[in-house]
Amino acid sequence: MTKPRAWRNPEKIRQCRPRPVTDAPAQAPDSKVGQLDALLQESGVLELIDTELQGRPGPKGLPVRTVLVGLLLALHYHRSASLADVCRVLLDELRAPARSWLGVPDGSRADDHARIAFSRRVYQSFDRLTTALDPLRCDRRRRLPAEEAHVVAAAWEDTDAERTRRRELLQEVSDRLVLITVRLAHRRGLFEGWRGDIAADTTPIPAWHQPPQERRCLASVELTAGWHYCGGSEEGIFGHSASLLVEVPPLLGRG
């Protein structure tokens, strides 16, 4: 079968591709914003975080709820956990009702100075959150010398009472975010008639930054990342372990 000429001409192919009717960024539906907001509210993590942040000095910035919903939206639509993308989502991709729910002022989109000021508030809020939950605060914008990095990494495993409490709190926040998805699915009847099991699985997620440089005695920017080997593979993946909940059919769930 002979292909039409238009199929063999790259320029005509590009002209036939659908294009957005405007250069403005896409708008996130209010229903999706409400869904992710409700997920955070029902998980109970906001109460844990607010209790931890009570009485801490310094500017409060935006509510933690606003930043976390923006982070979930950035992950959902852009597959990015960058705070720069969170700022773009909150400023440019929310409709008026969603902005009012999250407390995003309309004036923040007016000019460059207002956008910069809003972005700083986002960074302040996230920095305030990570400062409260991090077992040992350090400069995560550069590679630390190996000796300093070992001290920071050891804080995630030592027996210091305050560090242990923060690690347990961080684990509780993580567990609630994972469990709420299963509870909502069960509540909506998505597991009705399911006779299998639900298993917790761990899979490696590659880190954005490079692994440590042994020659120069420099650690990675991702201090808590490590090497992961799947299924006996000799080639490791430098990154983090992500916990997933997997539906296991009855036949696979039996020994």
C-alpha positions as a printed NumPy array, in Angstrom:
array([[  0.   ,   0.   ,   0.   ],
       [  1.373,   3.411,  -1.014],
       [  1.451,   6.052,   1.697],
       [ -0.157,   9.449,   0.951],
       [  2.295,  12.228,   0.161],
       [  1.288,  14.143,   3.275],
       [  2.488,  11.22 ,   5.387],
       [  5.951,  11.462,   3.824],
       [  6.312,  15.219,   4.3  ],
       [  7.388,  16.159,   7.854],
       [  6.248,  19.778,   7.473],
       [  2.74 ,  18.744,   6.43 ],
       [  2.654,  16.234,   9.27 ],
       [  3.433,  18.988,  11.779],
       [  0.747,  21.211,  10.273],
       [ -1.846,  18.461,  10.717],
       [ -1.09 ,  17.994,  14.411],
       [ -3.676,  19.43 ,  16.791],
       [ -2.662,  22.643,  18.511],
       [ -4.027,  24.394,  21.574],
       [ -6.253,  27.342,  20.723],
       [ -4.266,  29.586,  23.071],
       [ -0.76 ,  29.922,  24.452],
       [ -2.104,  30.26 ,  28.001],
       [ -1.301,  27.366,  30.372],
       [ -3.933,  24.684,  30.797],
       [ -6.34 ,  25.126,  33.705],
       [ -6.616,  22.388,  36.308],
       [-10.263,  21.384,  36.886],
       [-11.698,  22.45 ,  40.223],
       [-12.811,  18.847,  40.736],
       [ -9.208,  17.6  ,  40.64 ],
       [ -8.063,  20.31 ,  43.055],
       [-10.917,  19.421,  45.405],
       [-10.113,  15.71 ,  45.115],
       [ -6.468,  16.158,  46.093],
       [ -7.403,  18.628,  48.82 ],
       [ -9.905,  16.147,  50.269],
       [ -7.268,  13.403,  50.141],
       [ -4.939,  15.482,  52.304],
       [ -7.71 ,  16.472,  54.686],
       [ -8.951,  12.905,  55.211],
       [ -5.46 ,  11.477,  55.615],
       [ -4.956,  13.494,  58.798],
       [ -1.424,  14.604,  57.883],
       [ -2.321,  18.294,  58.045],
       [ -3.236,  17.998,  61.733],
       [  0.078,  16.269,  62.469],
       [  2.02 ,  18.955,  60.625],
       [  0.128,  21.879,  62.178],
       [  0.754,  20.467,  65.651],
       [  4.456,  20.167,  64.91 ],
       [  4.693,  23.722,  63.536],
       [  2.895,  25.394,  66.442],
       [  5.046,  27.937,  68.234],
       [  7.905,  27.849,  65.724],
       [  9.485,  31.282,  65.092],
       [  9.9  ,  32.977,  61.73 ],
       [  7.535,  33.923,  58.885],
       [  4.8  ,  31.38 ,  58.301],
       [  4.493,  31.94 ,  54.564],
       [  1.583,  30.184,  52.91 ],
       [ -0.479,  27.489,  54.644],
       [  1.152,  24.067,  54.39 ],
       [ -2.088,  22.776,  52.878],
       [ -1.722,  25.157,  49.916],
       [  1.846,  24.096,  49.203],
       [  1.106,  20.359,  49.521],
       [ -1.936,  20.55 ,  47.219],
       [  0.191,  22.471,  44.71 ],
       [  2.864,  19.782,  44.997],
       [  0.316,  17.021,  44.315],
       [ -1.005,  18.949,  41.308],
       [  2.515,  19.406,  39.935],
       [  3.168,  15.677,  40.326],
       [ -0.147,  14.785,  38.7  ],
       [  0.015,  17.101,  35.692],
       [  3.742,  17.682,  35.18 ],
       [  5.373,  14.679,  36.877],
       [  7.55 ,  17.142,  38.769],
       [  8.219,  17.73 ,  42.456],
       [ 10.042,  21.01 ,  41.817],
       [  8.848,  23.98 ,  43.845],
       [  9.229,  26.15 ,  40.743],
       [  6.55 ,  24.029,  39.05 ],
       [  4.423,  24.233,  42.198],
       [  4.543,  28.038,  41.953],
       [  3.51 ,  27.928,  38.292],
       [  0.608,  25.618,  39.053],
       [ -0.684,  27.771,  41.903],
       [ -0.287,  31.025,  39.976],
       [ -1.264,  30.102,  36.422],
       [ -3.192,  26.841,  36.365],
       [ -5.897,  27.292,  39.006],
       [ -9.356,  28.664,  38.359],
       [-10.835,  31.346,  40.601],
       [-12.776,  28.923,  42.887],
       [ -9.693,  26.761,  43.486],
       [ -7.553,  29.831,  44.21 ],
       [-10.056,  30.958,  46.825],
       [-10.064,  27.479,  48.432],
       [ -6.282,  27.455,  48.759],
       [ -5.858,  31.109,  49.677],
       [ -3.897,  32.106,  46.571],
       [ -4.359,  35.897,  46.15 ],
       [ -5.323,  37.096,  42.682],
       [ -2.813,  39.931,  42.917],
       [  0.065,  37.462,  42.94 ],
       [ -0.274,  37.03 ,  39.192],
       [ -0.265,  40.754,  38.408],
       [  3.411,  41.407,  37.632],
       [  6.867,  39.914,  37.967],
       [  7.475,  41.407,  41.426],
       [  4.233,  39.939,  42.777],
       [  5.096,  36.532,  41.302],
       [  8.545,  36.591,  42.887],
       [  7.059,  37.534,  46.254],
       [  4.54 ,  34.688,  46.021],
       [  7.283,  32.226,  45.044],
       [  9.289,  33.23 ,  48.095],
       [  6.285,  32.54 ,  50.299],
       [  5.997,  29.07 ,  48.773],
       [  9.678,  28.365,  49.418],
       [  9.412,  29.706,  52.982],
       [  6.453,  27.458,  53.736],
       [  8.15 ,  24.357,  52.381],
       [ 11.423,  25.226,  54.136],
       [  9.528,  25.654,  57.412],
       [  7.966,  22.22 ,  56.954],
       [ 11.206,  20.42 ,  56.107],
       [ 13.019,  22.142,  58.991],
       [ 10.46 ,  20.766,  61.43 ],
       [ 10.552,  17.206,  60.077],
       [ 14.201,  16.801,  59.094],
       [ 16.154,  14.882,  61.789],
       [ 19.276,  16.985,  61.092],
       [ 19.062,  20.157,  59.036],
       [ 21.896,  20.818,  56.548],
       [ 22.608,  22.617,  53.291],
       [ 21.038,  20.407,  50.627],
       [ 21.93 ,  22.698,  47.715],
       [ 25.532,  21.541,  47.36 ],
       [ 27.675,  18.466,  47.739],
       [ 28.932,  18.135,  51.302],
       [ 32.346,  16.69 ,  52.152],
       [ 32.087,  12.983,  52.829],
       [ 32.803,  13.397,  56.568],
       [ 29.971,  15.922,  57.043],
       [ 27.631,  13.819,  54.922],
       [ 28.245,  10.737,  57.08 ],
       [ 27.19 ,  12.698,  60.174],
       [ 23.972,  13.833,  58.496],
       [ 23.197,  10.361,  57.133],
       [ 23.795,   8.828,  60.582],
       [ 21.1  ,  11.114,  62.017],
       [ 18.521,   9.047,  60.134],
       [ 19.515,   5.927,  62.043],
       [ 20.868,   6.947,  65.476],
       [ 19.024,   6.625,  68.79 ],
       [ 18.803,  10.308,  69.736],
       [ 15.347,  10.879,  71.253],
       [ 14.437,  14.   ,  69.273],
       [ 15.693,  12.598,  65.974],
       [ 13.843,   9.355,  66.595],
       [ 10.652,  11.305,  67.27 ],
       [ 11.021,  13.267,  64.031],
       [ 11.71 ,  10.119,  62.028],
       [  8.624,   8.456,  63.471],
       [  6.539,  11.544,  62.697],
       [  7.833,  11.621,  59.118],
       [  7.061,   7.906,  58.773],
       [  3.547,   8.491,  60.114],
       [  2.944,  11.236,  57.546],
       [  4.182,   8.954,  54.769],
       [  2.085,   5.987,  55.936],
       [ -1.086,   8.046,  56.135],
       [ -0.651,   9.382,  52.607],
       [ -0.269,   5.833,  51.297],
       [ -3.105,   4.312,  53.332],
       [ -5.676,   6.999,  52.537],
       [ -5.698,   6.004,  48.865],
       [ -6.614,   2.42 ,  49.774],
       [ -9.263,   3.519,  52.267],
       [-10.919,   5.854,  49.755],
       [-10.903,   3.145,  47.099],
       [-12.434,   0.65 ,  49.543],
       [-15.057,   3.189,  50.628],
       [-16.122,   3.743,  47.017],
       [-16.551,   0.025,  46.416],
       [-13.593,  -0.398,  44.084],
       [-12.557,  -3.534,  45.974],
       [-16.044,  -4.996,  46.044],
       [-15.854,  -8.635,  45.068],
       [-12.058,  -8.629,  45.268],
       [-10.806, -11.939,  46.666],
       [ -7.095, -11.269,  46.417],
       [ -4.655,  -9.514,  48.729],
       [ -3.096,  -6.066,  48.939],
       [  0.682,  -6.223,  49.237],
       [  3.194,  -3.494,  50.053],
       [  5.994,  -3.41 ,  47.502],
       [  9.161,  -1.316,  47.337],
       [ 10.665,  -0.139,  44.07 ],
       [ 13.709,   2.094,  43.488],
       [ 13.16 ,   5.609,  42.119],
       [ 16.293,   7.148,  40.51 ],
       [ 17.533,  10.348,  42.14 ],
       [ 17.884,  13.532,  40.142],
       [ 21.421,  14.143,  41.396],
       [ 24.598,  12.239,  40.73 ],
       [ 25.938,   9.615,  43.183],
       [ 28.843,  10.401,  45.536],
       [ 32.272,  11.109,  44.051],
       [ 34.75 ,   8.945,  45.904],
       [ 37.824,  10.489,  44.257],
       [ 36.974,  14.003,  45.453],
       [ 35.47 ,  12.768,  48.765],
       [ 32.185,  14.514,  48.046],
       [ 28.758,  13.185,  48.873],
       [ 25.711,  13.39 ,  46.656],
       [ 23.243,  16.241,  47.061],
       [ 20.711,  13.478,  47.791],
       [ 22.145,  12.551,  51.18 ],
       [ 19.483,   9.969,  51.985],
       [ 19.701,   8.222,  48.609],
       [ 21.558,   4.95 ,  48.154],
       [ 22.216,   2.12 ,  45.741],
       [ 19.348,  -0.279,  45.04 ],
       [ 19.576,  -3.639,  43.286],
       [ 16.481,  -5.306,  41.841],
       [ 16.079,  -9.042,  41.404],
       [ 19.751,  -9.857,  41.843],
       [ 20.825,  -7.348,  39.199],
       [ 24.484,  -6.361,  39.347],
       [ 23.751,  -2.86 ,  38.02 ],
       [ 22.45 ,  -0.669,  40.811],
       [ 20.102,   2.309,  40.746],
       [ 21.083,   5.334,  42.824],
       [ 17.931,   6.75 ,  44.35 ],
       [ 15.202,   6.192,  46.916],
       [ 12.824,   3.373,  47.766],
       [  9.17 ,   4.077,  46.959],
       [  6.511,   2.085,  48.784],
       [  3.611,   0.981,  46.611],
       [  0.433,  -0.907,  47.42 ],
       [ -0.205,  -3.64 ,  44.848],
       [ -3.342,  -5.675,  44.267],
       [ -2.384,  -9.355,  44.257],
       [ -4.756, -11.803,  42.506],
       [ -5.738, -14.902,  44.494],
       [ -3.568, -17.275,  42.464],
       [ -0.464, -15.13 ,  42.907],
       [ -1.144, -14.538,  46.576],
       [ -0.857, -18.213,  47.475],
       [  2.412, -19.876,  48.2  ]])
